[in-house]
Coordinates of C-alpha atoms and ligand atoms in Angstrom, one line a residue:
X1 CA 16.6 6.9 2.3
X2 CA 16.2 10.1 4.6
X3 CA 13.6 9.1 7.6
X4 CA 11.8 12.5 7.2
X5 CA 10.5 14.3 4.1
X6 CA 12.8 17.4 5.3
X7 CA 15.3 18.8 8.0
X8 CA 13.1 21.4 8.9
X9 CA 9.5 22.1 8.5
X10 CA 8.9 26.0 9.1
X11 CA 5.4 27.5 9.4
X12 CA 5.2 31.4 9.2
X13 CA 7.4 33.1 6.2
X14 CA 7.7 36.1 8.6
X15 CA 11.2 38.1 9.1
X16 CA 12.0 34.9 12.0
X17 CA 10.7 32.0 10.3
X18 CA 12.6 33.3 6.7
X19 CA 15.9 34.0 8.7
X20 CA 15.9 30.7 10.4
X21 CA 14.7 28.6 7.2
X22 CA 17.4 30.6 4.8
X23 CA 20.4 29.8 7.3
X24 CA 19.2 26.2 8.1
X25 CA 19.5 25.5 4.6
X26 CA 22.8 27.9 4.1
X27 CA 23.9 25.1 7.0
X28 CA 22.9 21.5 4.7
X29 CA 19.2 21.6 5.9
X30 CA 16.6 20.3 3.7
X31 CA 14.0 22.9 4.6
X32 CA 10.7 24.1 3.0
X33 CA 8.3 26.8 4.5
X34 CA 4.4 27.2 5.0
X35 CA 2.8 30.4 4.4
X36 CA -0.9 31.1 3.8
X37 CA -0.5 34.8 3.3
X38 CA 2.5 36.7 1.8
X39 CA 6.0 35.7 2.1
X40 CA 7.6 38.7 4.3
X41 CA 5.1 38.4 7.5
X42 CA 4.1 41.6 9.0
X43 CA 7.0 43.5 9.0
X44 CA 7.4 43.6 5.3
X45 CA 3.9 43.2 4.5
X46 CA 1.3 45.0 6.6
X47 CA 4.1 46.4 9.4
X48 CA 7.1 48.3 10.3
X49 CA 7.5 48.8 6.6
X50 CA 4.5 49.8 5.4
X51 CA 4.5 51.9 8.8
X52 CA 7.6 53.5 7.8
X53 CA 6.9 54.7 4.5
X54 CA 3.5 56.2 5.5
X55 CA 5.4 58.0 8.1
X56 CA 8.1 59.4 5.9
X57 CA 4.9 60.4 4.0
X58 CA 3.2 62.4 6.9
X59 CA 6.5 64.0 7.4
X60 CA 6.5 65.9 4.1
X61 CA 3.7 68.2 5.9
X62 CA 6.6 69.5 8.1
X63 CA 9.0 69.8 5.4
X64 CA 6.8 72.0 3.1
X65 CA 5.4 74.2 6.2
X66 CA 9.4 74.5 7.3
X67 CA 10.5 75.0 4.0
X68 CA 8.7 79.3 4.7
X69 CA 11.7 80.0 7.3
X70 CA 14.5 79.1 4.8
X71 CA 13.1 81.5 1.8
X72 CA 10.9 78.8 -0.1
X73 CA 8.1 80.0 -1.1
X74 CA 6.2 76.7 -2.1
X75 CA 2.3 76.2 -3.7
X76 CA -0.5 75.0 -1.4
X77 CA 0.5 71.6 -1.1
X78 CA -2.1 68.8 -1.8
X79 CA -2.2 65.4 -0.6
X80 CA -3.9 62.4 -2.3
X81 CA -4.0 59.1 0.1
X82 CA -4.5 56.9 -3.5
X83 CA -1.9 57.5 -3.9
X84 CA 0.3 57.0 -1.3
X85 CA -1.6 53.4 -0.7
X86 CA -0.5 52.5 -4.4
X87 CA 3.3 53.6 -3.9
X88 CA 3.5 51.8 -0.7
X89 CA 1.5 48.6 -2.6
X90 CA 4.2 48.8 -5.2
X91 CA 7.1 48.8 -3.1
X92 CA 5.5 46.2 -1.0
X93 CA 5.1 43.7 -3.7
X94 CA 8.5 44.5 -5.0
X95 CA 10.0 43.3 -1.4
X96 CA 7.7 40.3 -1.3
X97 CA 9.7 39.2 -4.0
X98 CA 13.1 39.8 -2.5
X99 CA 11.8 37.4 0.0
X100 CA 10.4 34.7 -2.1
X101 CA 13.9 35.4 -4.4
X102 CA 16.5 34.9 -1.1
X103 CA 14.6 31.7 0.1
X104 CA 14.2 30.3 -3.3
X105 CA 18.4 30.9 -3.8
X106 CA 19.1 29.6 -0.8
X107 CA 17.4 26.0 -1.7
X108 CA 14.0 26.6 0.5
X109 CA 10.8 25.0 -0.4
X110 CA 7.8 27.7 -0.4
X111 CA 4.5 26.1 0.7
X112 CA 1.7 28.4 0.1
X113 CA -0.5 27.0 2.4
X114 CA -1.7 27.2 5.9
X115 CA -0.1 24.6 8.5
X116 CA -1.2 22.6 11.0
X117 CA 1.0 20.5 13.2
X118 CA -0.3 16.6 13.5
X119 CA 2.6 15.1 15.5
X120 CA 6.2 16.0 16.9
X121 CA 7.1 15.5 13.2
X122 CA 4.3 15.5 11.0
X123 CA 2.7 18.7 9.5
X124 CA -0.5 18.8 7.2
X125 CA -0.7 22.0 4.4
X126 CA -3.2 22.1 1.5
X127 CA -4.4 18.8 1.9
X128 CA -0.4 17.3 1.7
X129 CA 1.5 15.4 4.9
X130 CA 4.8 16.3 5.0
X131 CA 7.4 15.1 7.9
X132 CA 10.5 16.5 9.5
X133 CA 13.1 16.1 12.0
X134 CA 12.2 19.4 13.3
X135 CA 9.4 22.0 13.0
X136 CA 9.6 25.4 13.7
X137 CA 6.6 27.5 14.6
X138 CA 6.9 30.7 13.4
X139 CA 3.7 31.8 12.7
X140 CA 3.6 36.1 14.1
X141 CA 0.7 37.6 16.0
X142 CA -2.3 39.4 15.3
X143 CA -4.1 42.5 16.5
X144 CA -6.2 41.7 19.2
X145 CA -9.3 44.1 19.8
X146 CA -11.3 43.8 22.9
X147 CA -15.1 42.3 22.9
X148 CA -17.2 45.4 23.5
X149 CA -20.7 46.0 21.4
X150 CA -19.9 47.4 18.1
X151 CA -16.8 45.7 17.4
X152 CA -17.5 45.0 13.8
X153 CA -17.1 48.7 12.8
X154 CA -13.5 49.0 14.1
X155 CA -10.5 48.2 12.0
X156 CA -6.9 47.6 13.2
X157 CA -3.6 48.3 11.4
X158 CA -4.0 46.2 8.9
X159 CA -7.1 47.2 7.4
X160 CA -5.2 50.8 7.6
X161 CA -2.9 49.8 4.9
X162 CA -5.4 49.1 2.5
X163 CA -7.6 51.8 3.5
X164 CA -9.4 53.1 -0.3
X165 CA -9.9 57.1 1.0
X166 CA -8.9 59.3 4.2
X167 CA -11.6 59.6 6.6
X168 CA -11.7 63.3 7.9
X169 CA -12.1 62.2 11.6
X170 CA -10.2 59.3 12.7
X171 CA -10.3 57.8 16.6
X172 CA -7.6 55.5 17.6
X173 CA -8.0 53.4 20.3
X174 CA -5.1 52.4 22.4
X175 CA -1.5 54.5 23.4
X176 CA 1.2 52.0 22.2
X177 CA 3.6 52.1 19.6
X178 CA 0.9 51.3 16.8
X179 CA -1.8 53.5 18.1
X180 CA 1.1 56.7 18.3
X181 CA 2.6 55.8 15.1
X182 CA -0.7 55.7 13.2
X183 CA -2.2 59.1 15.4
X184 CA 1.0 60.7 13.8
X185 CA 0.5 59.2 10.5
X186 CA -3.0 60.6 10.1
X187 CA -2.8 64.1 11.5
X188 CA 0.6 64.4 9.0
X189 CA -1.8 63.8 6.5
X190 CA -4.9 66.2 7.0
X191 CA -7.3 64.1 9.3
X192 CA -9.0 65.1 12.7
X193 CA -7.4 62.8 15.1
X194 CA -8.5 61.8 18.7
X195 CA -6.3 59.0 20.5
X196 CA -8.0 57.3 23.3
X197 CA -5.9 55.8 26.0
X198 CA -6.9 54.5 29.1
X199 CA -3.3 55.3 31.1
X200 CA -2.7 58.5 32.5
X201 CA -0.5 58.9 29.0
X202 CA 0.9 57.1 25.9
X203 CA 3.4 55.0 25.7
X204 CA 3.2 52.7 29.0
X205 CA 6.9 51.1 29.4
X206 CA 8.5 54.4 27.9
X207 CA 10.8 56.7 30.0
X208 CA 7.9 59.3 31.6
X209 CA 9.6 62.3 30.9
X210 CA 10.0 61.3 26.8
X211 CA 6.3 60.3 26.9
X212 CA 5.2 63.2 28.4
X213 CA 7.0 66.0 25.5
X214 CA 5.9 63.6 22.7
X215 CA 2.1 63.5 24.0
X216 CA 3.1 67.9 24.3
X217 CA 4.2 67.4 20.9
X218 CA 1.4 65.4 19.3
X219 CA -1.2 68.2 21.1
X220 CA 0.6 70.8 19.7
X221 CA 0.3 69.3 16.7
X222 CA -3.5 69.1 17.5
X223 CA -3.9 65.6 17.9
X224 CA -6.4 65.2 21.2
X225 CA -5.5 62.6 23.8
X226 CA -8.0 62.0 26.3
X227 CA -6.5 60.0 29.2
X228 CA -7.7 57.7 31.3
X229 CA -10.3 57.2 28.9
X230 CA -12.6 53.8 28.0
X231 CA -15.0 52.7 25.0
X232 CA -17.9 51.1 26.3
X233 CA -19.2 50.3 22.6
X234 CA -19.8 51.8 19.2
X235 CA -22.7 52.3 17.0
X236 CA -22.9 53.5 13.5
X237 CA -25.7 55.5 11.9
X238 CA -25.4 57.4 8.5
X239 CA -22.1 56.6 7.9
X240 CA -20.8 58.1 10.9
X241 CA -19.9 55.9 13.9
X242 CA -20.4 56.9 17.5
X243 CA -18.3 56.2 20.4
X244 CA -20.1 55.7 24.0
X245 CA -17.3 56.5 26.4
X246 CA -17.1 55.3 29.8
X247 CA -18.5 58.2 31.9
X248 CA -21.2 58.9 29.3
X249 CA -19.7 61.0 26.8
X250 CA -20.6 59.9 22.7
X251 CA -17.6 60.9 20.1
X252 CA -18.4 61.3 16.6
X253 CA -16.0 60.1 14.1
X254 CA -15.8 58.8 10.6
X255 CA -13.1 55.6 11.6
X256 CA -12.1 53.9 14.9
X257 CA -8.8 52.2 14.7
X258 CA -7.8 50.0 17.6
X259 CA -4.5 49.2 18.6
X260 CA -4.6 47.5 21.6
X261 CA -1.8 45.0 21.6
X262 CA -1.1 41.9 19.4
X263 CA -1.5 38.2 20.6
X264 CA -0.1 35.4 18.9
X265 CA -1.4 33.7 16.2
X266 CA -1.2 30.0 17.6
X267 CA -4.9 29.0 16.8
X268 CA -5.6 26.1 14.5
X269 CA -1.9 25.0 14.7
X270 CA -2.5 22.1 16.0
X271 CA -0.5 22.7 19.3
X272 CA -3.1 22.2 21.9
X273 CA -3.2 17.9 21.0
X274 CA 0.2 18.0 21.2
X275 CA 0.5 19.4 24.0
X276 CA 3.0 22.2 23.0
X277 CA 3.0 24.3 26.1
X278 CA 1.4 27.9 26.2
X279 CA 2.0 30.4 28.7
X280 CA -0.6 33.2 30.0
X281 CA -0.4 35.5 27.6
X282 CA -0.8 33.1 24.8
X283 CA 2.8 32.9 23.6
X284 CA 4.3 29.3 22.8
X285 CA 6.4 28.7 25.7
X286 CA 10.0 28.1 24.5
X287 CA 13.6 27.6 26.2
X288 CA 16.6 29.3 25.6
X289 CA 16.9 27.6 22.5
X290 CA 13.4 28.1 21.3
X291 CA 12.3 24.4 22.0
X292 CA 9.3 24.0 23.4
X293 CA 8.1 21.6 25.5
X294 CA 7.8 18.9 23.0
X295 CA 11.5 18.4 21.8
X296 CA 11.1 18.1 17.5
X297 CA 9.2 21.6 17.9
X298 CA 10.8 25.1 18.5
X299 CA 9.4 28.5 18.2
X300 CA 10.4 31.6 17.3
X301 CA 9.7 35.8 16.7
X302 CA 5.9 37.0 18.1
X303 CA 4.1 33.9 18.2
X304 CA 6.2 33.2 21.6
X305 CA 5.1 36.6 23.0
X306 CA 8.9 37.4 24.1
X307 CA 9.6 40.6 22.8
X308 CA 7.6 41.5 19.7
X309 CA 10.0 43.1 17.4
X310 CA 11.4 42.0 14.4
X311 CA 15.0 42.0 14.9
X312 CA 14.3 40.0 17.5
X313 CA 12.4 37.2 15.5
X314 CA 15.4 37.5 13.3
X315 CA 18.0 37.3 16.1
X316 CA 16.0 34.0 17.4
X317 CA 16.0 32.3 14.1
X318 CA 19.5 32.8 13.7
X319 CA 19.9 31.7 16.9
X320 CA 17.9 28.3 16.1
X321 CA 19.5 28.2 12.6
X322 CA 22.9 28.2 14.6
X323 CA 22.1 26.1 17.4
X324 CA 20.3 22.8 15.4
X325 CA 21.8 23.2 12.5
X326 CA 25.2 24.1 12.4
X327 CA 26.4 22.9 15.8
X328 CA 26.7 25.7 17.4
X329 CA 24.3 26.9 20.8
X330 CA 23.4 30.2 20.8
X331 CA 20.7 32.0 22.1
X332 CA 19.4 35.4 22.5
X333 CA 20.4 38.1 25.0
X334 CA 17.4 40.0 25.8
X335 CA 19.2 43.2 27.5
X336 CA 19.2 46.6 26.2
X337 CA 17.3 46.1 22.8
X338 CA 16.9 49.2 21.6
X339 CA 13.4 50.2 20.2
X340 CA 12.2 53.5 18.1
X341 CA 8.2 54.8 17.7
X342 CA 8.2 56.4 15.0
X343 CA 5.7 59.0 15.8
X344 CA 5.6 62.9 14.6
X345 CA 8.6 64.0 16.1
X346 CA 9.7 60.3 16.6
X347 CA 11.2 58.6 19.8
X348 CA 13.7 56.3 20.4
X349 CA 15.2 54.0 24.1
X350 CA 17.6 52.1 25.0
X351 CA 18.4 50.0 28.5
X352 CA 16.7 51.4 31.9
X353 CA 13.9 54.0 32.5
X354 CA 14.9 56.8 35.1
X355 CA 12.0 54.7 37.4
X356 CA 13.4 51.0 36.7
X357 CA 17.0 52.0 37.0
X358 CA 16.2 53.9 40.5
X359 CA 14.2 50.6 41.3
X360 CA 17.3 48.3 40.5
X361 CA 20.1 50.8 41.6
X362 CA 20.3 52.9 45.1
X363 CA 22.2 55.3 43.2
X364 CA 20.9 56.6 39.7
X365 CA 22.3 59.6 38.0
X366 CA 20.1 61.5 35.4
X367 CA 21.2 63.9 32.8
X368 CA 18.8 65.5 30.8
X369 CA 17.9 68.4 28.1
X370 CA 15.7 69.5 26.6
X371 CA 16.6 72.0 23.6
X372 CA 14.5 73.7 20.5
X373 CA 17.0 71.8 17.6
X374 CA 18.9 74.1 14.8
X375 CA 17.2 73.5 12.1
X376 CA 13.8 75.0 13.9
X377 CA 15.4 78.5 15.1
X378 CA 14.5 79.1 11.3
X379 CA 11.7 77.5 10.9
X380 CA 10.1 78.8 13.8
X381 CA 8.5 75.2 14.5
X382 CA 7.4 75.0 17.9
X383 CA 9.1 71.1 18.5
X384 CA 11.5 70.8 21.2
X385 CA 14.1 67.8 21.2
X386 CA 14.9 66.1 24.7
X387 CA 17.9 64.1 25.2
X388 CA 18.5 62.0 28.8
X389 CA 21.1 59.8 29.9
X390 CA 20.4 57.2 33.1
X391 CA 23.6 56.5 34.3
X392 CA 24.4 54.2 37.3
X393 CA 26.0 55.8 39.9
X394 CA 28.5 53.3 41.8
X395 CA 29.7 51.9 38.1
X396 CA 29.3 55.2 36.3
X397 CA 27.9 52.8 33.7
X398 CA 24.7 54.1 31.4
X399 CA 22.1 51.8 31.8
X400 CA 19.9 54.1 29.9
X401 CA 19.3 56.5 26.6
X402 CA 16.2 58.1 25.8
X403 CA 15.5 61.0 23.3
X404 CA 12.1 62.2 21.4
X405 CA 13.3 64.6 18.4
X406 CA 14.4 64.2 15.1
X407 CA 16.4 61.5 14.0
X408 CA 15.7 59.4 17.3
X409 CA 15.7 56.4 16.2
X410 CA 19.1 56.5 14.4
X411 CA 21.1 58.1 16.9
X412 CA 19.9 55.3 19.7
X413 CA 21.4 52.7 17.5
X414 CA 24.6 54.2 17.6
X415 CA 24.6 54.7 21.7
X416 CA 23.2 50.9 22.0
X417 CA 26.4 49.9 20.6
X418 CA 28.0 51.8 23.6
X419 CA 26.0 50.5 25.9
X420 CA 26.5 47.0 24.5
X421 CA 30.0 47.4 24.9
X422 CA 29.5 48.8 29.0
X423 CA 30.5 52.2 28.1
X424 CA 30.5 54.4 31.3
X425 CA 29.5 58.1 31.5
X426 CA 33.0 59.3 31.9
X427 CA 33.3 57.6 28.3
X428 CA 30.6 59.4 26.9
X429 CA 31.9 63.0 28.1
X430 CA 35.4 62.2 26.5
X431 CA 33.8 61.3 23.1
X432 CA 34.0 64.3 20.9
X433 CA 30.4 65.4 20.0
X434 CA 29.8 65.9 15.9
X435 CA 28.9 69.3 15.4
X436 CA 26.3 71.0 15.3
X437 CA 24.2 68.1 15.9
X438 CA 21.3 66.9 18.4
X439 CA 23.6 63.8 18.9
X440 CA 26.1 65.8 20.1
X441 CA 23.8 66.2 23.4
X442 CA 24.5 63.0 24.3
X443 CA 27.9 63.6 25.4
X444 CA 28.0 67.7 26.7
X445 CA 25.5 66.3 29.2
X446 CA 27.1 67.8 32.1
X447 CA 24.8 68.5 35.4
X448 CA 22.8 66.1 37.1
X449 CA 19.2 66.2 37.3
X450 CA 17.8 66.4 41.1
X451 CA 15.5 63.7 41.9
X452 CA 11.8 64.8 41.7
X453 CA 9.6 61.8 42.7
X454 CA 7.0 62.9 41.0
X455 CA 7.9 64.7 37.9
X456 CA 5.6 66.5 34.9
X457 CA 7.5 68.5 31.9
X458 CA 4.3 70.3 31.7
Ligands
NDP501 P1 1.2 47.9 22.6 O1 1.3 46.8 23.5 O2 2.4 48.7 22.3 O3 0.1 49.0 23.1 C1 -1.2 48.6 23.3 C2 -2.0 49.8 23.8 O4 -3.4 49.4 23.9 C3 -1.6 50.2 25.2 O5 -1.7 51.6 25.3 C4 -2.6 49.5 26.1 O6 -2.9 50.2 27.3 C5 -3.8 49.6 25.2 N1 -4.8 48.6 25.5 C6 -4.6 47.2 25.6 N2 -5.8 46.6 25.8 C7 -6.7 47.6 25.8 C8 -8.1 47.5 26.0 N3 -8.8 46.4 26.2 N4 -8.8 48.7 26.0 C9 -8.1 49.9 25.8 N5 -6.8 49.9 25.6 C10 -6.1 48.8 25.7 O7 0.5 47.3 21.3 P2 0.4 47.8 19.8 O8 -0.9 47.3 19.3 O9 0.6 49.3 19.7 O10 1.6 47.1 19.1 C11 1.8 45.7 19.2 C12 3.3 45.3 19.3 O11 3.9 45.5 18.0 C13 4.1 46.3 20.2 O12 4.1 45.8 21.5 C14 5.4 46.2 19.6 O13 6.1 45.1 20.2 C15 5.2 45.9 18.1 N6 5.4 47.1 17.3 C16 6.6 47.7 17.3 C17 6.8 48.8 16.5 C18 8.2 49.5 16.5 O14 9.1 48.8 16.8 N7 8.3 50.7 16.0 C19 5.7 49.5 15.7 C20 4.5 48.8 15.9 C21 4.3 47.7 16.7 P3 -2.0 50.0 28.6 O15 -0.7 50.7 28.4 O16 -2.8 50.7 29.7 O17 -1.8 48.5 28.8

């Protein structure tokens, strides 16, 4: 008789924790999985897909005010949020069951229940005890707001997704990807937006000269952002709610979002009596190979605070999958991932920043441009694209691709492959461009950028 209940024990049906569980058993593993909320984790359920589609949504305001310049002449166009929520809702539900379908096929156990870990092999869910050679936390992140007076009125991205109505005025606290993506979102769709960040601009980590043309981009669209900017509480009377800002200043508005970072979710999971280290910023602290410091345990995706992005949860659990259960060590290369915002016009990186790479590197070439693109000589938008290359200069190898415009985020994944693969800027310039194309930018880039230390596009 098998010593343990299962092979695997996985807690978190997230994109990582259902990647890792589906291959395990693909490799022989007995596996089963612990959910308390939906199978598909936030990506799927109240994330980057959700995100996506509301996006694609806001878009269409572009599309029918472009539509003029190429002869369209098109009826005041009206948007109903209802009904948006109820497409994305359907949708939604239709990809939970994907999920729950694939680990079903694939042999794996669904626990619909929360999990708590009792010993290096012993889990409790719903009242049951169940054992395993190994367990795998998996278990995401949450939004994490900060403690200031008023706290109760805010909601985060989640409670965005299953917003009834459209407020008219909408604040969003915070200048990441989720406080950009949503500003966009909202504005696309007819509400009064105001993003509050307390950096001099969005986007903290990005390349400065993309940030700075997409925070041009998202004023032009007449989104405000007020820099260097901080809440010091919020109150709420008559149905509107009132921010007190730091130097004195009360906003009006009718919602506050914040999106202020996510931490992971590793409370009530038992790890603290076991030990299980956890590092500073409240991430499971895992090796290489996702183990933690209590051998039978590994963890995996955003509950590790690593990098929080889903193909990288998905690369891990592969990685475990591979690595305990088919014999095979692997682990996960952490270099040039690239990464998309997809804000109104969206953005999308890969590798170094101009500032990182001239931090690394004593010589750093930079190729930039910064174009109005085709399709908006018609239309007579006022968007411009930019396109920049970091390229080091002893090598001749780009360490770094940036560009805010249309179609971002699937051109980048095309150049990561080439930068995966060490491609050098002299290979860039003898790749034929696709034309007429904003991707084609990427390789007429032709004169070097001087070095400003201290550069603004404005
Ligand atoms: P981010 O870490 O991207 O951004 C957090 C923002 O909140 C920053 O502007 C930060 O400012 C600000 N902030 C943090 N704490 C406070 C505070 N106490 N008061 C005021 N402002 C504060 O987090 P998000 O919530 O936007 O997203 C969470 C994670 O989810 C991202 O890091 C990303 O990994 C992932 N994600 C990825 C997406 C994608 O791939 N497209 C989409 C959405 C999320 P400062 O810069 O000064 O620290």
């Amino acid at each position: 008789m098998a010593k343990f209940d299962y092979d695997l024990l996985t807690i978190g049906a997230g994109s990582g924790g259902v990647r890792a569980s589906r291959m395990s058993a693909e490799f022989g593993a007995r596996v089963a999985i612990c959910e308390d909320n939906r199978v598909g984790g936030t990506c799927v359920i109240r994330g980057c897909i959700p995100k996506k589609l509301f996006a694609y949504g806001a878009h269409f305001a572009d599309e029918f005010a472009d539509s003029a310049g190429y002869g369209w002449t098109t009826p005041a166009a009206e948007f109903d949020w209802g009904r948006l929520v109820e497409a994305k809702n359907h949708e939604i539900d239709r990809l939970n069951g994907v999920y729950i379908r694939i680990l079903r096929e694939n042999g794996v156990e669904i626990i619909e229940e929360r999990a708590r870990v009792v010993d290096p092999h012993t889990i409790e869910a719903g009242g049951r005890t169940l054992t395993a050679e190994t367990i795998l936390i998996a278990a995401g992140a949450r939004p994490a707001t900060p403690d200031i007076p008023g706290r109760e009125y805010v909601i985060t991205s989640d409670e965005a997704f299953e917003m009834e109505t459209l407020p008219k005025r909408v604040v969003i606290v915070g200048g990441g990807y989720i406080g950009v993506e949503f500003a966009g979102i909202f504005n696309g769709v007819g509400a009064e937006v105001t993003e509050i960040v307390r950096a001099d601009t969005i986007l903290r980590g990005f390349d400065q000269d993309v940030r700075l043309a997409l925070a041009d981009e998202m004023a032009k669209r007449g989104i405000t952002i007020r820099s260097e900017c901080v809440v010091r509480g919020i109150e709420s009377e008559n149905g509107a709610l009132s921010l007190r800002l730091a130097h004195g200043e009360v906003l009006e508005t009718d919602l506050v979002m914040y999106a202020t970072g996510r931490t992971p979710r590793i409370e009530g999971l038992g790890l603290e009596a076991l030990s299980v280290d956890v590092g500073e910023s409240g991430g499971v602290v895992v090796d290489k190979y996702s183990r933690t410091s209590v051998p039978s345990i590994f963890a995996i995706g955003d509950v590790t605070n690593r990098v929080m992005l889903t193909p990288v949860a998905i690369a891990e659990g592969a990685a475990f999958a591979e690595t305990v259960f088919n014999d095979n060590p692997r682990s996960m290369h952490y270099g040039d991932i690239p990464t998309a915002v997809f804000s109104q016009p969206p953005l999308a990186s890969v590798g170094l920043t101009e500032d990182e790479a001239r931090a690394r590197h004593a010589e750093v070439d930079v190729y930039m441009s910064r174009f109005r693109p085709l399709k908006h000589t018609l239309s007579k938008r006022d968007e411009s694209t930019v396109v920049k290359l970091v390229v080091h200069g002893d090598s001749d190898r780009v360490v770094g691709c940036h560009m805010l415009g249309m179609d971002a985020p699937e051109i980048i994944q095309g150049l990561a492959i080439a930068m995966t693969c060490g491609a050098t800027k002299a290979q860039f310039d003898a790749t034929v461009g696709v034309h007429p194309s904003a991707a084609e930018e990427f390789v007429t880039l032709r004169e070097k950028r001087p070095h400003h230390p201290v550069r603004d596009l404005r």
